[in-house]
Every structure is written in structure tokens, then in C-alpha cells.
Coordinates of C-alpha atoms in Angstrom, one line a residue:
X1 CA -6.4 22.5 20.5
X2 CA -3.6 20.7 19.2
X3 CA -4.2 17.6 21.3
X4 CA -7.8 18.1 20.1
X5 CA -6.4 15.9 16.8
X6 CA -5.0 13.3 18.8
X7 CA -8.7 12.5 20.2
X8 CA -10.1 13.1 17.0
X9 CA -7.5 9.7 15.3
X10 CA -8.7 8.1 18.5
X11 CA -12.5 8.5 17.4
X12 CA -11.6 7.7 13.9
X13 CA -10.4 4.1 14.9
X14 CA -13.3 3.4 17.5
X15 CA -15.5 4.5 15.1
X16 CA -14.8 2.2 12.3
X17 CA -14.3 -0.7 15.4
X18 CA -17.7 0.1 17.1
X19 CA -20.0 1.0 13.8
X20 CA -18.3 -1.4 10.9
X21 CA -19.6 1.9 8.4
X22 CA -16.9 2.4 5.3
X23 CA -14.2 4.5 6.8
X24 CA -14.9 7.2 4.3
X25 CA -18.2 8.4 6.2
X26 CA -16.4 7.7 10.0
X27 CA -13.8 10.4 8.3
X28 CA -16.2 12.8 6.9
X29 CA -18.2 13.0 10.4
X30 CA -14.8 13.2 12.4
X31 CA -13.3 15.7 10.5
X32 CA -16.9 18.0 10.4
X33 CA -17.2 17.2 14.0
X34 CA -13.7 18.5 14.5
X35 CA -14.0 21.6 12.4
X36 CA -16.9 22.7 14.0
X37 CA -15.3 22.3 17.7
X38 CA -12.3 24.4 16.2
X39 CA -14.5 26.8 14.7
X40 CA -16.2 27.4 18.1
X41 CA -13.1 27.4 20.5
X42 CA -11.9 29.9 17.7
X43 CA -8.6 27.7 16.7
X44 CA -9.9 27.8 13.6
X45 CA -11.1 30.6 11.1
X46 CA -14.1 29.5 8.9
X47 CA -13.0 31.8 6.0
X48 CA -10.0 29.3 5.9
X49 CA -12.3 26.1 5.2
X50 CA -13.0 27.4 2.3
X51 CA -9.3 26.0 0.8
X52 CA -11.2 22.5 1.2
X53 CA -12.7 23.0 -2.5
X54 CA -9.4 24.2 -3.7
X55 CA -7.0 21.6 -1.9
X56 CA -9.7 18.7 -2.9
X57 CA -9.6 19.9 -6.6
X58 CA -5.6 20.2 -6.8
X59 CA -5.0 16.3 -5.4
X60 CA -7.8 15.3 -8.2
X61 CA -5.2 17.0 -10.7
X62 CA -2.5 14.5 -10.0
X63 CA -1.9 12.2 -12.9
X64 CA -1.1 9.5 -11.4
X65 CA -4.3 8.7 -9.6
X66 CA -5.2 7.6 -13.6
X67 CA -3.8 4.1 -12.3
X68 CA -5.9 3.8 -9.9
X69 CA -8.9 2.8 -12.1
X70 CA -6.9 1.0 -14.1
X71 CA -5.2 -1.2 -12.1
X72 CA -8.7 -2.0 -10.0
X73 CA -10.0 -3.1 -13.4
X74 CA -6.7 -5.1 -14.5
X75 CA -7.1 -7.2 -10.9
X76 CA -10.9 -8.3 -12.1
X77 CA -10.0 -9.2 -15.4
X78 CA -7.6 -11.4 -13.9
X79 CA -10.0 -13.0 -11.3
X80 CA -12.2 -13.7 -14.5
X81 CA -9.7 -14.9 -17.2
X82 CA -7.9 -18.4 -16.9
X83 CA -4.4 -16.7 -17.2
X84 CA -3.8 -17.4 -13.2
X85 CA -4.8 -21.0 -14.2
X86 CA -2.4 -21.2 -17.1
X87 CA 0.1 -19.7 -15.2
X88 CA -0.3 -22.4 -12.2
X89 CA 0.0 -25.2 -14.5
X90 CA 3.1 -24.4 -16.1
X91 CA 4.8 -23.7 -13.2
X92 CA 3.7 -27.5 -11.8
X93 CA 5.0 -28.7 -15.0
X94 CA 8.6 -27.1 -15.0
X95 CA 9.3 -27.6 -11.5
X96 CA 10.2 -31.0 -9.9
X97 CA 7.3 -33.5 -9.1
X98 CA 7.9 -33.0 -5.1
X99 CA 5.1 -32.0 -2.6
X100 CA 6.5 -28.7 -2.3
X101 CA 6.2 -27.8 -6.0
X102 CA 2.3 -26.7 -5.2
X103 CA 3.2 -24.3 -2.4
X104 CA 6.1 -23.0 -4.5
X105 CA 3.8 -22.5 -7.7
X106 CA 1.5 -20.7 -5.4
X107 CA 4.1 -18.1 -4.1
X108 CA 5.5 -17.4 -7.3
X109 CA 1.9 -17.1 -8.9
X110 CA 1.1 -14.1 -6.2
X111 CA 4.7 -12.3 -6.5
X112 CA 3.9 -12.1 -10.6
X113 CA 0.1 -11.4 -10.0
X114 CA 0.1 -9.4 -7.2
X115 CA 1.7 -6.0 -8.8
X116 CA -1.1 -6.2 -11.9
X117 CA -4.1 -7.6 -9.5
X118 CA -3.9 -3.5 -8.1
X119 CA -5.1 -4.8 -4.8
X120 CA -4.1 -7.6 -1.9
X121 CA -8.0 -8.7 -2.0
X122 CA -7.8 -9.4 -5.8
X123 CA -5.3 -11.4 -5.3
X124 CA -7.0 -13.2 -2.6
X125 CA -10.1 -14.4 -4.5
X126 CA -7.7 -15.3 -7.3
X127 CA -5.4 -17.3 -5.6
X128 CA -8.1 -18.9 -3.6
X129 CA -9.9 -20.0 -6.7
X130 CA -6.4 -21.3 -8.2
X131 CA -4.1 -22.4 -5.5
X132 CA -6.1 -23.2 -2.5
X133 CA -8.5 -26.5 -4.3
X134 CA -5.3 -27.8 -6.2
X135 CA -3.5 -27.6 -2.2
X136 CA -6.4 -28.9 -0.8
X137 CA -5.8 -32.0 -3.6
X138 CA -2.5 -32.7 -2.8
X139 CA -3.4 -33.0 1.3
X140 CA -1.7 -29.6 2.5
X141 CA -3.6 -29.5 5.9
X142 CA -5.8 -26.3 5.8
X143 CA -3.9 -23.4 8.4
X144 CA -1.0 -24.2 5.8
X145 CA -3.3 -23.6 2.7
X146 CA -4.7 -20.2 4.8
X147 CA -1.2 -19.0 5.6
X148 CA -0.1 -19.6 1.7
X149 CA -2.8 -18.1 0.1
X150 CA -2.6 -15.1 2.7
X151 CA 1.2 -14.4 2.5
X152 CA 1.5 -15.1 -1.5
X153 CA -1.4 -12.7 -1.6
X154 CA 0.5 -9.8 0.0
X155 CA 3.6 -10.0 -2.6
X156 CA 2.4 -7.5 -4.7
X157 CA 3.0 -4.9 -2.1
X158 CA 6.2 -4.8 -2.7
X159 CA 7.2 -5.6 -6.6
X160 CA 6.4 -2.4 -8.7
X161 CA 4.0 -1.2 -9.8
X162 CA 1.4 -2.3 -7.1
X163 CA -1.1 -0.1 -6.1
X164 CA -0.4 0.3 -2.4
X165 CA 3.2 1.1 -3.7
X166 CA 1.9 3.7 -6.1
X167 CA 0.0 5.5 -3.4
X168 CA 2.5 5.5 -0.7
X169 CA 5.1 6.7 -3.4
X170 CA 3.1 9.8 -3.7
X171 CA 2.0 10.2 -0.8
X172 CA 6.3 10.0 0.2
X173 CA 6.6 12.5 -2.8
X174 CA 4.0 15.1 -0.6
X175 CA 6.2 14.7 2.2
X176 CA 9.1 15.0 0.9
X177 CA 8.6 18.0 -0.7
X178 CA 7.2 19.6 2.7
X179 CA 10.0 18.5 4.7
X180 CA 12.4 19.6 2.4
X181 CA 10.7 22.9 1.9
X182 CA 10.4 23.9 5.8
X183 CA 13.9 22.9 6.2
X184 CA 15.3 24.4 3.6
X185 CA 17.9 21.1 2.6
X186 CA 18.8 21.0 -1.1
X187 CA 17.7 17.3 -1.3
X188 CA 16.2 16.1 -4.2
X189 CA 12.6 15.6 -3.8
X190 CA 12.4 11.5 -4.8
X191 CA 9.6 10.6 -7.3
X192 CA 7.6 7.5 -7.8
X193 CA 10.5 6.1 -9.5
X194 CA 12.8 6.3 -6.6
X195 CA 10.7 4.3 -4.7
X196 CA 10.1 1.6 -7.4
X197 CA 14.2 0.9 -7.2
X198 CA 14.8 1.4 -3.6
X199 CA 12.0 -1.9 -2.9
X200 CA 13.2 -3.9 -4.7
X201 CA 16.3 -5.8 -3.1
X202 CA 14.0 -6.0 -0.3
X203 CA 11.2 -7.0 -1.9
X204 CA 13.7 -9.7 -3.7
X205 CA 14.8 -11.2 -0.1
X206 CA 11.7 -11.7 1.1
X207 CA 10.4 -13.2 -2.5
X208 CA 13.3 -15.3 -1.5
X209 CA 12.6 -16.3 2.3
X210 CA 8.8 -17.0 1.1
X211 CA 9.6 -19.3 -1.6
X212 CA 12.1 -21.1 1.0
X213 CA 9.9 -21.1 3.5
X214 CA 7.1 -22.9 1.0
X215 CA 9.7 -25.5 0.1
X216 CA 9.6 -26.6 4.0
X217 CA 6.0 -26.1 4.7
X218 CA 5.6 -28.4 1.8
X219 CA 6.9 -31.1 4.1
X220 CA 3.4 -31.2 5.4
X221 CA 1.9 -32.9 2.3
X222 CA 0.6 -36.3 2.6
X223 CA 1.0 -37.3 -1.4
X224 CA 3.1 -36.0 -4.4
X225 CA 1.2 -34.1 -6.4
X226 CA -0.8 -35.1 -9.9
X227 CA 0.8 -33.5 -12.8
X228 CA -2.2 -31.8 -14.4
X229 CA -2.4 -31.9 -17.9
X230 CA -1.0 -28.5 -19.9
X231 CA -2.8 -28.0 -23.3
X232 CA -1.0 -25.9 -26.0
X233 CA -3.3 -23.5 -25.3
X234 CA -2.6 -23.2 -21.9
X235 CA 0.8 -23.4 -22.5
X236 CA 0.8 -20.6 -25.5
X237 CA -1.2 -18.1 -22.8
X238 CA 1.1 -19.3 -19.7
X239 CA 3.8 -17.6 -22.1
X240 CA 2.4 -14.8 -23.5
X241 CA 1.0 -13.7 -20.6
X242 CA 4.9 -13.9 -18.6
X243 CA 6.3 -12.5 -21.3
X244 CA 3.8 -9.7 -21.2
X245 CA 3.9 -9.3 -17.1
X246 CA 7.9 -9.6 -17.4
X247 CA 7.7 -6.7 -19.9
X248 CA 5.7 -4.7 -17.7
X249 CA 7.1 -5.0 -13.9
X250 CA 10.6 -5.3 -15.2
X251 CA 9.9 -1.9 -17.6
X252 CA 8.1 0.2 -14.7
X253 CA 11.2 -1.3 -12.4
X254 CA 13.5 -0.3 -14.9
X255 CA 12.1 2.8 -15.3
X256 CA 11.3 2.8 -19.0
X257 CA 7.4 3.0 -18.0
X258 CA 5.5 4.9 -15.9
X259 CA 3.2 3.4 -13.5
X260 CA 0.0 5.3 -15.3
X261 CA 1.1 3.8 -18.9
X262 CA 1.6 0.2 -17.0
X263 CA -1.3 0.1 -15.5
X264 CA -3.3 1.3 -19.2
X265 CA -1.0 -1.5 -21.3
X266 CA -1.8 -4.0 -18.9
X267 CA -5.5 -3.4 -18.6
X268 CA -5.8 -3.0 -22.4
X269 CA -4.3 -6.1 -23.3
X270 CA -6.4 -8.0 -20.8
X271 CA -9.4 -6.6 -21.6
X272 CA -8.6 -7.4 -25.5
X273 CA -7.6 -11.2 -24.6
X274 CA -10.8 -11.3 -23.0
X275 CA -13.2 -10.1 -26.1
X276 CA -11.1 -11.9 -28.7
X277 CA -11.6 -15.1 -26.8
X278 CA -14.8 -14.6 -26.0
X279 CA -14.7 -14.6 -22.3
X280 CA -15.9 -10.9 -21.7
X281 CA -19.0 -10.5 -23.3
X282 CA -22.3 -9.5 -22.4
X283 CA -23.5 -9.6 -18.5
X284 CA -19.5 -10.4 -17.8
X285 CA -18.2 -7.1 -19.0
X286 CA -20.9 -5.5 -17.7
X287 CA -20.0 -6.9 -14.1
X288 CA -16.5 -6.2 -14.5
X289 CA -17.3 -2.6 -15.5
X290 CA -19.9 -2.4 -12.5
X291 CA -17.2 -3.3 -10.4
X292 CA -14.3 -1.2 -11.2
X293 CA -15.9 2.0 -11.0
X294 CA -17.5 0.9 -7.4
X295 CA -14.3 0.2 -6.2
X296 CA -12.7 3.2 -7.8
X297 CA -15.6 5.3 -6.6
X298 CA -14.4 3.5 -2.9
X299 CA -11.1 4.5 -3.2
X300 CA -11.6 8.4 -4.2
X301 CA -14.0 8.3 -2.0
X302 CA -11.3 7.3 1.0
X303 CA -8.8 9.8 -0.5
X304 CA -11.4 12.4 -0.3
X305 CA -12.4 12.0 2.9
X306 CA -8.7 11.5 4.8
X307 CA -7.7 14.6 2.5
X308 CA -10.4 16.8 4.7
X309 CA -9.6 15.0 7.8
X310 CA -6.0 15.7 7.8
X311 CA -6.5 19.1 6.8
X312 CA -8.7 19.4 9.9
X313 CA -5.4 18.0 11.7
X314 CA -3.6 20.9 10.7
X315 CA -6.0 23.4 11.1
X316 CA -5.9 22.2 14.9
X317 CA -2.2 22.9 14.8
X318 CA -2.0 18.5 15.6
X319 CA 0.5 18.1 13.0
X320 CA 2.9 20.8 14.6
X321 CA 2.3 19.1 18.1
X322 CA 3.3 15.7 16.0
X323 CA 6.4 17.1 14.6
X324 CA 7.8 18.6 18.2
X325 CA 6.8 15.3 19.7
X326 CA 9.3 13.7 16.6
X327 CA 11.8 16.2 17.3
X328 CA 12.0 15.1 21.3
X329 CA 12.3 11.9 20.4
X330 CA 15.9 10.8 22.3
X331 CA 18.3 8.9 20.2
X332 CA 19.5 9.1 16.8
X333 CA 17.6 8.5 13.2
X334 CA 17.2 4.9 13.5
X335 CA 15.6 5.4 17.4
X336 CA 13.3 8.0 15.7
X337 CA 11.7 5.8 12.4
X338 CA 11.3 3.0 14.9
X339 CA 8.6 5.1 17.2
X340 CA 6.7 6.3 13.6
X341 CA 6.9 2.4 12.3
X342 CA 5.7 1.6 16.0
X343 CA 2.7 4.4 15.4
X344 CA 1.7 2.7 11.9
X345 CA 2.3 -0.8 13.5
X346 CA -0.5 -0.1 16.3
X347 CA -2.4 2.0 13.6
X348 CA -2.5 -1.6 11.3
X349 CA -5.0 -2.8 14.2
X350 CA -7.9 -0.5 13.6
X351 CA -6.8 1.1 9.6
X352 CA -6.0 -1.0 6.6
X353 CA -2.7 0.0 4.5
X354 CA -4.9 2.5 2.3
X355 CA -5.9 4.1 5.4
X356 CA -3.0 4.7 7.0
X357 CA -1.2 5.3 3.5
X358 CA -4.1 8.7 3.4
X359 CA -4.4 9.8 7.1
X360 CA -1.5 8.6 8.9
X361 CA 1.4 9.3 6.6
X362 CA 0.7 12.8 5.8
X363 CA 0.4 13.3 9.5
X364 CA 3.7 11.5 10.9
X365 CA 5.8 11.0 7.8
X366 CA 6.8 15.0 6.6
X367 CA 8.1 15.7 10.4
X368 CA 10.3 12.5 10.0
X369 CA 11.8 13.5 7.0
X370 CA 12.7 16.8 8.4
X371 CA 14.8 15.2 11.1
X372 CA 15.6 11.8 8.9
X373 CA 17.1 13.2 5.0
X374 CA 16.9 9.6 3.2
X375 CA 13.8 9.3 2.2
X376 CA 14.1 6.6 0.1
X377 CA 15.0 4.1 3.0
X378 CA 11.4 5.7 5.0
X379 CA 9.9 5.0 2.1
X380 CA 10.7 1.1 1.9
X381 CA 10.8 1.2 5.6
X382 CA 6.9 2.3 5.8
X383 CA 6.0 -0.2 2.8
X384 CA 7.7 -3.0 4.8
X385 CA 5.4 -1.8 7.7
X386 CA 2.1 -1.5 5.5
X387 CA 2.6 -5.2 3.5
X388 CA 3.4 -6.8 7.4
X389 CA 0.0 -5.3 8.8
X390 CA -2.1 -6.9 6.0
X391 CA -1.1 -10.2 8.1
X392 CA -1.2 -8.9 11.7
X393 CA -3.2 -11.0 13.4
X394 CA -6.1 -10.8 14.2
X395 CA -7.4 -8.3 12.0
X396 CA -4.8 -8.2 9.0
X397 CA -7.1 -7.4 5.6
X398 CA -5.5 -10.3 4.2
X399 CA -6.5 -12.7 6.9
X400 CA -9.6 -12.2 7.3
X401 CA -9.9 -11.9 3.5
X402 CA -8.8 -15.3 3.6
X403 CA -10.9 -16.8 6.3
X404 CA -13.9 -15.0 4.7
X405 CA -13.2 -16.3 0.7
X406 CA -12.2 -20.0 1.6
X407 CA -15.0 -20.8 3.9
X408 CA -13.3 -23.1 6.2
X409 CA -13.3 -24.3 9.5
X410 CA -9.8 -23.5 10.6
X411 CA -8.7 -22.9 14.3
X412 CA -7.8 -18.9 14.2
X413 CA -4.1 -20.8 16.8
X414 CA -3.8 -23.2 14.0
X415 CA -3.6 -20.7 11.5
X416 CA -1.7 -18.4 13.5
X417 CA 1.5 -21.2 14.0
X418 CA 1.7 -22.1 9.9
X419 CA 1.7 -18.1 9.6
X420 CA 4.5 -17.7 12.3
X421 CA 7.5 -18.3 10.1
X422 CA 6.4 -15.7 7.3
X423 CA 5.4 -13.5 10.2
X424 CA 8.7 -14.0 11.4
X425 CA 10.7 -13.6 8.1
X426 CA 8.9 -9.9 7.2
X427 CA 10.2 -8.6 10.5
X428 CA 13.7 -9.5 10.0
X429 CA 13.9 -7.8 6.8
X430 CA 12.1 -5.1 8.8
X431 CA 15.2 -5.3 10.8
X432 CA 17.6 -5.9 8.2
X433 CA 16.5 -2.4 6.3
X434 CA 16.2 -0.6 9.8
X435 CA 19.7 -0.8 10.5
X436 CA 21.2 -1.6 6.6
X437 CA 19.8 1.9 4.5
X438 CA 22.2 0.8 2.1
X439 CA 19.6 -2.1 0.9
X440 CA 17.6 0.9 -0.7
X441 CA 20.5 2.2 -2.4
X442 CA 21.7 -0.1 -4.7
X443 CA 22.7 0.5 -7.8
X444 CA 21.5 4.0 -6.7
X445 CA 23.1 7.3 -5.8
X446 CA 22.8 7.4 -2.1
X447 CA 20.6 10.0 -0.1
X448 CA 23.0 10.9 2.9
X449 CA 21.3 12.4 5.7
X450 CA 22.2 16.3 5.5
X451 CA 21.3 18.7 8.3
X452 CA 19.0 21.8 7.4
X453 CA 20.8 24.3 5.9
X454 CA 19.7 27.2 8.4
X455 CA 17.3 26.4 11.4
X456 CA 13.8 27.9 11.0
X457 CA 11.5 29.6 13.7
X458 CA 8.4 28.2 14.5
X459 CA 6.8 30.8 12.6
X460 CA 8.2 30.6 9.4
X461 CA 8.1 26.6 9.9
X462 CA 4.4 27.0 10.3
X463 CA 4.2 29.3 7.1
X464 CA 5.6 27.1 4.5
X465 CA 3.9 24.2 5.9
X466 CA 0.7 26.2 5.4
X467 CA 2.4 27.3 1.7
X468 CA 2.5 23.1 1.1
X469 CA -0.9 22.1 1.7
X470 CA -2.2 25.2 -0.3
X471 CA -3.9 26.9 2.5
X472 CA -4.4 30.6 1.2
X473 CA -3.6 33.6 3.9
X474 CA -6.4 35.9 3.9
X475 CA -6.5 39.6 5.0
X476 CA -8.3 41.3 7.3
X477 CA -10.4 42.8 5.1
X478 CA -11.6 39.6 3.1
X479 CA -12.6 37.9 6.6
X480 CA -14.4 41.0 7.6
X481 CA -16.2 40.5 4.0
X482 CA -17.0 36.9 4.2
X483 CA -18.1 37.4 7.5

């Protein structure tokens, strides 16, 4: 039955192609469907489904999904405050009056936006209510505005404390901590914070090659642009507010904050701007309320659901099949991340990152790290993966995001070509970390690649793996009971 899981990711994909229901309920119906196969082919026992309840309760226990909510809710107070506005016109009035300044404002806005919007669609709607007319203004043809808007929007991935960053952080930590256990390596487990430091010299190259590559595409424009008027009041809450975002990225970076207190500064201090000035009150709060806890609701809901599918996985026995298939893999450690980057690559055409951050990682990821030690340089490696697939065409979440918020008629080839050199500078800093670890490990204590300690057999593999994911072993007796 272990290929049995295979089919069942298979179904998962062509069902959220072929029915276009929230991936949540495709999950659920999968992962019953599956169980109920195992449970009559006898692969699986049905006292031992009832660790769901358990398992399910101990991930709710995790402090660190508190961000989740918050950050969701800091991303709408952006998308309703003029701070994104402020921000923009500053920036037009420092740099040089050239037709590139635009393009370059517009990066830089979604690299400082992007960790605090919590999600690449927030930052999406924002930038396409703030960049995208003022572009449109200064005659940037329209694939080049799309490509802009798309790319800046994806920058947040990878500066702390961004919410896909926080959930594949502990979703690394999970791994981690099982590869380490059925190995028996005295690695130290890496944390959020490990994570936060090893992204960012590659997050700060490819901040770099974006805000290059803007300069050049502003070549495109067919007038200088209009120096917009900065009031002092814009000007006071341009600087307050990068003060305030310096503070916070640089101090979660850093390490002097946790991601959880971030996330509740930031989305305090918003949410007081916004009642002191009057701009959240009434049917506006109400809105932004309604729609943080429907997206949080969205997002548990996910983690809920890919939580019971995977331990349907390994129930099968698919994710011991996954690890022997790892194991076989010819070639040394940089042969073997390359296949699992391939397998989220071609996973980025039917699952978007959250997806694949809460079925596909816990799946591939812990029998990587049993053969590959650094997980710090997986870690960045997988982000890398997860921020390029947001503008994988055809179906990249930011793309079509984009395509859906501006409303305009722009050839998907057009499009395609202004995206190709950003396309083109993510996967050679995919390269670059692939075969330079040492980008990770800067101004950090290196994680060199140790063998196990003592080889394990397959059964004592298979029992701490089931000791991980908190599946309880029950006697004889108890089965005969519940049966």
C-alpha cells in the first residue's frame, strides 16, 4: 500500500485542477478516501486513527501559529491605510527624477511591505492600488507594470518575518527534529531563528538583482515622471512608519524579537494609527475584522486538513517508500536536494507555497535531512523554490493574482518576456545557493554535514518516526477492546 500515497498526491492535484473546490475539502475527501482503502486492505488499523484528535490538538498547541492571525490582519490594515501611499511618495521624492525611479519605488515598496502584508496576495492588491496607476502615468507599457507588481509582490517571501517564511521555518523545525531523531546525529535541531539569518544574504542578492533589473526595464518609459507633491503629513507617516518597519524586520532579523511579538507590535500599532486617525471606524473595522478571521479560518483550515492527509501518508507506509526512494538517489547531497527542489518545482503547478509548505514538506523534506545534515541551507533552498513558484507561469498565485486585480488586457507572451529576466535572476540564485551552502552561513556557525552516528534498521527507523508524529502503540488488548 505504500504506492497507494503516491496515487492519493496524484488525486489531490487533479482534484483541485478538475473541481476549483478550496484545497482544504479536496484534502479531507482524499485523505478519508485513503483511510478507508487502508482500513479495508488492512494496512491500516482503525484503533490507530484515533491519534488524529490527539496529533490535530498538539499542532494547535504551537505558539507560533499566534502570527498567523496577526500578520493576516496586519496585511489588511495596510491595504486600507495610506502608509503604502506615503511610503511611494517619499521614495519618488529622494531618488533621482529618471524614468526608472517609479519601477525602483515600486520594488523597494514590496521588499519593505511584503514581510508585514503576511501574504503575497496582500501585497498584490496593495501594490496594485499604489504602484501600478502611478506606472501606468508615467507610460510603462502594461506586461512591464504586470511583471513589477508581480515580482515586487513576491519579496516578502524572503525578508523575515513573512508568513510563508514562518510556516516553512516550522515546518523545517518538524523535520529536523525527525531526521535527527531516526538518525541519531547530535545536530542541533535549527529553530525559527536559524532560518530568519540563513535567508537573508540571499534574500539581499536578489533584493539587489530586482532593483537592477527595475532600473533597466525603466528604459521602457515614454516620459520622466511628475514629482507628486509630499505633504508633511505624508512625509511625518512615510517616516514613522520606516522607522517603525526598520525596527521590526531588522529586530526579528536580528533576533531580538520573535516572529509572534512582531507580528502583535506591528498589528497593534497599525490598528491604533488607524482609530486615532480616524480611518478604522465603523463598517471599515468591521470589514477588516470580517476578513482576518475568514482568512485565518482558511488557513487553519488548510493546516488541518494537510495535517490528516499526511498522516494518512504515513499510515500507508508512503513516506517510508519516499525516504528509500531519497536514499537511492545516485550522486552526492547536492544531486539529492536537486530531485526534492525538482518534486516541489512540478508540485508549484497544481499547489500554491502554503500547500506544499503543509503536505509536501513533511512528506519529502525529513528523509532529506537524514541523508543531507545542513538544514539551514534546505531550508533557504526550499524558500528559494516556494517564492519562484508564486511566478511560474502559467499558474504562479502571484500571476494570476495580478492578471485578476489589475483588470487588463495583456497578452499572457507579453507578459511572460517582461517577466523573463526576474524569472531568470531567482534561478541563478537558486543556483548560486545550490552549489555555495556557505551563503546560509554567514556570520553563522556552520552546520557540516555529519554522518549518522550508528546506522538504524528499518524497524527501529519506523519506530521513532512513529514516536515523531505522536502516533501511540497500542496493545493487543486495547484493540481487542475498541474492537
Amino acid at each position: 500500500m505504500e504506492w497507494m500515497g503516491l496515487a492519493l498526491l496524484v488525486l489531490v492535484g487533479i482534484g483541485i485542477i478538475a473541481t476549483g473546490l478550496p484545497a482544504a475539502i479536496i484534502l479531507i475527501t482524499v485523505a478519508t478516501f485513503g483511510a478507508i482503502i487502508g482500513v479495508a486492505t488492512g494496512a491500516i488499523d482503525v484503533a490507530t486513527l484515533g491519534a488524529l484528535p490527539t496529533r490535530l490538538v498538539n499542532l494547535l498547541e504551537n505558539d507560533l501559529l499566534q502570527a498567523l492571525p496577526l500578520y493576516v490582519t496586519m496585511g489588511l490594515l495596510l491595504d486600507r491605510l495610506p502608509v503604502a501611499d506615503a511610503l511611494y511618495r517619499a521614495s519618488s521624492a529622494v531618488l533621482p527624477r529618471t524614468p526608472s525611479a517609479p519601477l525602483v519605488s515600486g520594488m523597494m515598496l514590496g521588499a519593505l511591505l511584503g514581510p508585514m502584508n503576511g501574504s503575497v496576495g496582500a501585497s498584490v492588491l496593495g501594490l496594485s492600488r499604489v504602484v501600478a496607476p502611478r506606472l501606468a502615468a508615467e507610460g510603462i507599457p502594461a506586461p512591464n507594470r504586470h511583471a513589477i507588481v508581480a515580482v515586487a509582490s513576491t519579496l516578502g517571501v524572503l525578508v523575515p518575518p513573512s508568513l510563508v517564511l514562518i510556516l516553512l521555518s516550522d515546518a523545517m523545525l518538524s523535520a529536523h527534529t525527525m531526521a535527527v531523531t531516526a538518525t541519531g546525529r547530535s545536530d542541533r535541531v535549527v529553530n525559527t531563528q536559524d532560518i530568519f539569518h540563513a535567508a537573508l544574504v540571499p534574500g539581499g542578492i536578489f533584493l539587489a538583482l530586482c532593483l537592477g533589473l527595475s532600473w533597466i526595464a525603466g528604459r521602457t518609459a515614454t516620459k520622466l515622471p511628475v514629482r507628486e507633491r509630499l505633504t508633511a503629513g505624508q512625509a511625518w507617516l512615510a517616516g514613522v512608519a520606516l522607522i517603525s518597519l526598520i525596527i521590526l524586520l531588522g529586530g526579528v532579523a536580528l533576533g531580538f524579537f520573535y516572529a509572534v511579538e512582531a507580528a502583535a507590535m506591528g498589528a497593534f500599532a497599525f490598528l491604533a494609527a488607524g482609530l486615532v486617525t480616524g480611518r478604522l471606524r465603523g463598517k471599515m473595522l468591521n470589514e477588516v475584522l470580517n476578513d482576518a478571521i475568514a482568512l485565518t479560518g482558511a488557513l487553519f483550515s488548510l493546516l488541518l486538513a494537510a495535517t490528516t492527509f499526511t498522516m494518512i501518508l504515513r499510515l500507508l507506509g508512503t513516506a517510508d517508500l519516499v525516504g528509500r526512494m531519497l536514499s537511492s538517489i545516485p550522486g552526492g547531497e547536492i544531486a539529492a536536494v536537486a530531485v526534492v527542489l525538482g518534486v516541489l518545482g512540478l508540485s508549484a503547478f497544481v499547489l500554491d507555497a502554503f500547500e506544499i509548505i503543509f503536505v509536501i514538506v513533511p512528506i519529502v523534506i525529513p528523509p532529506l535531512l537524514i541523508r543531507v545534515a545542513d538544514a539551514r541551507w534546505v531550508s533557504v533552498l526550499v524558500l528559494l523554490t516556494l517564492q519562484s513558484s508564486f511566478l511560474l507561469p502559467p499558474f504562479g498565485y502571484a500571476l494570476m493574482m495580478v492578471r485578476g486585480v489589475l483588470k487588463e488586457a495583456v497578452a499572457f507572451r507579453s507578459f511572460v518576456r517582461a517577466l523573463a529576466p526576474f524569472l531568470a535572476a531567482q534561478w541563478f540564485l537558486l543556483l548560486l545557493v545550490l552549489f555555495f551552502p556557505q551563503l546560509t552561513h554567514l556570520g553563522m556557525s556552520s552546520d557540516s554535514s555529519r554522518l549518522p552516528l550508528a546506522p538504524l534498521s528499518d524497524e527501529e527507523f519506523n519506530k521513532r518516526l512513529n514516536e515523531m508524529i505522536k502516533l501511540p502503540e497500542l496493545d493487543t488488548n486495547e484493540n481487542l477492546n475498541r474492537h
